[in-house]
Amino acid sequence: MKTTALMTLVLLVIAIGLIGSLIPNAEAVKANSDILWPTYKYSNTRTGFVPKTWNMSKANDFTIVWNFTANLCITSEPAIADVNGDGIPEAVFDSCDGYLYVVSTLNGSMLWKFKTGGGFVDPVIADLYGDGKPVILSAGDSGILYCLSGNGKLLWSIDGGFYKGAPVVADFDGDGKLDVAMGSVDGHVYIRLGNSSIVKVKVGDFNPGTLDAADVDGDGLPEIVGVEGSYIHVIDYDKGKFIVYTGNIGHRLISPPALYDFDGDGIPEAVFTTQDNYLGIYSFKEGRVINIVKLNTYETTSPPSVGQLWKNGPPFIVVGTMNGLFIYYPNLTLYKSFKLIKVYTSSPIIADVDGDGHYEILIGEENGQFDIIDPLKGNETFNVLEWVYVTGGPIMGSASIADVNGDGIPEIFIGSRDYRLYMIEPVVSQSIPASNTSVSTTITPVAPVVNQATSVITHEKTGTINSVKTIGLTQGIGEYKPSINWQIIAGAVIVSLAIVFAALIYTRD
């Protein structure tokens, strides 16, 4: 009997080991330098600003290096990384033909594809488990969020009505593991925590679309920020649960807002555009719109971007509309506009792609034209376009930028509704090996215009991650609905049965 009991205990240890294998790597999260363009608009704040400089001489021109043709339109923004460990970065994007594609940046050849449903989604690449092996996260018209290995193996999936936008990856609960959040058509935000458990948070009646992540309340942890209808929501992890704070903008919002700290207090503000053609700035600390202007356009469907136009300069807000591209100071005074540019859903990317030391604006137009704009030149009647390429269909996604071959020269990736993904490269006389340098983002803060006084809500938050947090939004209902993780439950049942069985055997002895 004792021999049988010993065997039972051995089985118990094996069961525990199997359960452990079901749970992701619990090591501390670490960055992967091979992820060159990880997420929509480059960062979780969705500013579209790329502070890198390139060790290259001034570009004289740009050229198409290769293009890849899918079976239908490409509306997503490519993510760029070496996902399979072969030393060559890949471009990862979704197509309206229903597939996610992984293409070699060396020559544009397809390595593999996976059926996600495709559509108006943007993939994300992240070192989710801190093991140096990037994974690919993407939804699609299937409504399912997929997590794929760099070789196309399905690691896990969540069926939650995820039909558009991009997931956001950050450590929301402060446990040292990366979490994944994505908005659903059912008005919930699904959060897959680092321990594999899934939480559903109710924010409203509509799909919040692409989400942001940043510390907007000063507690030391990133919050999830999303817009839904006319509301802006902040999902905050506090004392073991997620709480929703909500502010009403009064205008139907375009997802996602850009988060930028204009006043230098360490808390970003949200820059938003609306479907009725407004541009505004929302203060999380004060819980209200602190400035808003009417755009001179008949249609706005693109989210804004924020960044510097020259080295160590102030931040500017860039908005694309069907009646022009507009550049605003942080106080929402117009700096410059380019009226001949017609933008549908492509959001501006701000980056130095020609090596001249200041930043260009990269934007796709409704007529299929891809523009590289020098914003320091030109005026309302004369657009100074450094380079133009006309594709065969409207450009609805944004550009991605990465030095994929280490020559110090950035490559540009853009998809079009002509079914093609293009890789574009500056033409320069010489380049210097890349050193991964970046432009200082130190700015002289320009405070937005404040229209009225308001109270600020403060309260203590326990734990080692912070002291005091400040947020002025009204706390919503914040329905907290943890989903069932059947893997963990099944494992727990196995362990319990083994323990009971061993106890019965010893009792018989």
Coordinates of C-alpha atoms in Angstrom, one line a residue, residues 262 312-315 441-447:
F262 CA 2.5 69.0 -22.7
N312 CA 14.8 70.1 -29.2
G313 CA 11.8 72.0 -30.5
P314 CA 8.3 72.3 -29.0
P315 CA 5.7 69.6 -29.6
T441 CA 12.9 64.9 -26.5
T442 CA 13.6 67.7 -24.0
I443 CA 11.1 70.5 -24.7
T444 CA 10.2 73.9 -23.3
P445 CA 6.6 73.0 -22.1
V446 CA 3.9 75.1 -23.7
A447 CA 0.8 75.0 -21.4

